[in-house]
Amino acid sequence: MDLIENRPMKSALKTPVIGIAGWKKSGKTTLTVRLIEEFTRRGLKVASIKHAHHEFQIDDQATDSARHRQAGAGEVVVVGGKRWAMIHELVDEPEPNLDEIFRWLSPCDLVIVEGNYLLLDDEMWRGVTERLDRTLYIDTSAVLRRRRLLDRHR
C-alpha cells in the first residue's frame, strides 16, 4: 500500500498526513483502525485525530475529573502510569483548526485524520484537504449506512 511513500509533504508537520472521509457509518473508523494497526505493525509511530460533530464525553459523570470540570475548571489533566489526557472546555472560543492540533502532537511518523468533515467547504475546515498528503473517501450505499446506524442504536 503506497499511501505515504515517495510523496512531498503538505502539512506544517513535515510528517505525512492521511485523511479518511465519508458519510457516517460508512466504515471510516474500521479503515482507520486497520491502517493504524498495519502501520504500527511495520514499526511506524502513528498519531490520529478524530473530530466529533457532537458533544462528546471522555470521562463519565462519576469520575473525579468530570467533577472537576463540572465545578468549573477550564482544563483538567488526568495522569496515570500508562497515559495522560487533557480536557479543555471551549468557552467562548472556536474549535481549534488542524494546524493548531498538529502543534499539540508529539513527533511521529504518520498522522491519520478521520472525519466526515474533511471535505466540507465551511470556515472551520476549509483548506484542510490542502494539508492532507492523501485523502481516502469511503463511499458506502445509503442502505448499508442506514442499516449500520439502526444496528448501532438497538
PDB file of C-alpha atoms in Angstrom, residues 3-4 8-9 14 21 40-41 48 50 54 58 70 76 89 111 114 116-117 126 145 148 152-154:
ATOM      1  CA  LEU A   3      -0.148   5.740   0.818  1.00  0.00           C
ATOM      2  CA  ILE A   4       2.797   7.704   2.151  1.00  0.00           C
ATOM      3  CA  PRO A   8       6.102  15.518  -0.917  1.00  0.00           C
ATOM      4  CA  MET A   9       4.689  16.520   2.484  1.00  0.00           C
ATOM      5  CA  LYS A  14       6.667  17.706   7.800  1.00  0.00           C
ATOM      6  CA  ALA A  21     -13.539  10.910   4.901  1.00  0.00           C
ATOM      7  CA  THR A  40       2.208   0.249  13.730  1.00  0.00           C
ATOM      8  CA  ARG A  41       2.999  -3.368  12.856  1.00  0.00           C
ATOM      9  CA  SER A  48      -4.640  10.017  14.973  1.00  0.00           C
ATOM     10  CA  LYS A  50     -10.801  12.244  15.287  1.00  0.00           C
ATOM     11  CA  HIS A  54     -21.404  16.317  18.688  1.00  0.00           C
ATOM     12  CA  ILE A  58     -14.268  11.134  27.682  1.00  0.00           C
ATOM     13  CA  GLN A  70     -18.367  20.367  36.144  1.00  0.00           C
ATOM     14  CA  VAL A  76      -8.440  19.167  33.626  1.00  0.00           C
ATOM     15  CA  GLU A  89     -13.516  23.280  27.742  1.00  0.00           C
ATOM     16  CA  VAL A 111      -0.870  11.232  11.223  1.00  0.00           C
ATOM     17  CA  GLU A 114     -10.676  10.786  10.435  1.00  0.00           C
ATOM     18  CA  ASN A 116     -16.772  13.252   7.526  1.00  0.00           C
ATOM     19  CA  TYR A 117     -15.969  16.972   7.769  1.00  0.00           C
ATOM     20  CA  ARG A 126     -11.876  24.999   4.534  1.00  0.00           C
ATOM     21  CA  ARG A 145     -25.220   3.165   6.168  1.00  0.00           C
ATOM     22  CA  ARG A 148     -25.403   0.181  10.397  1.00  0.00           C
ATOM     23  CA  ARG A 152     -25.848   0.765  16.466  1.00  0.00           C
ATOM     24  CA  HIS A 153     -28.902   2.023  18.369  1.00  0.00           C
ATOM     25  CA  ARG A 154     -30.589  -1.340  19.069  1.00  0.00           C
TER      26      ARG A 154
END
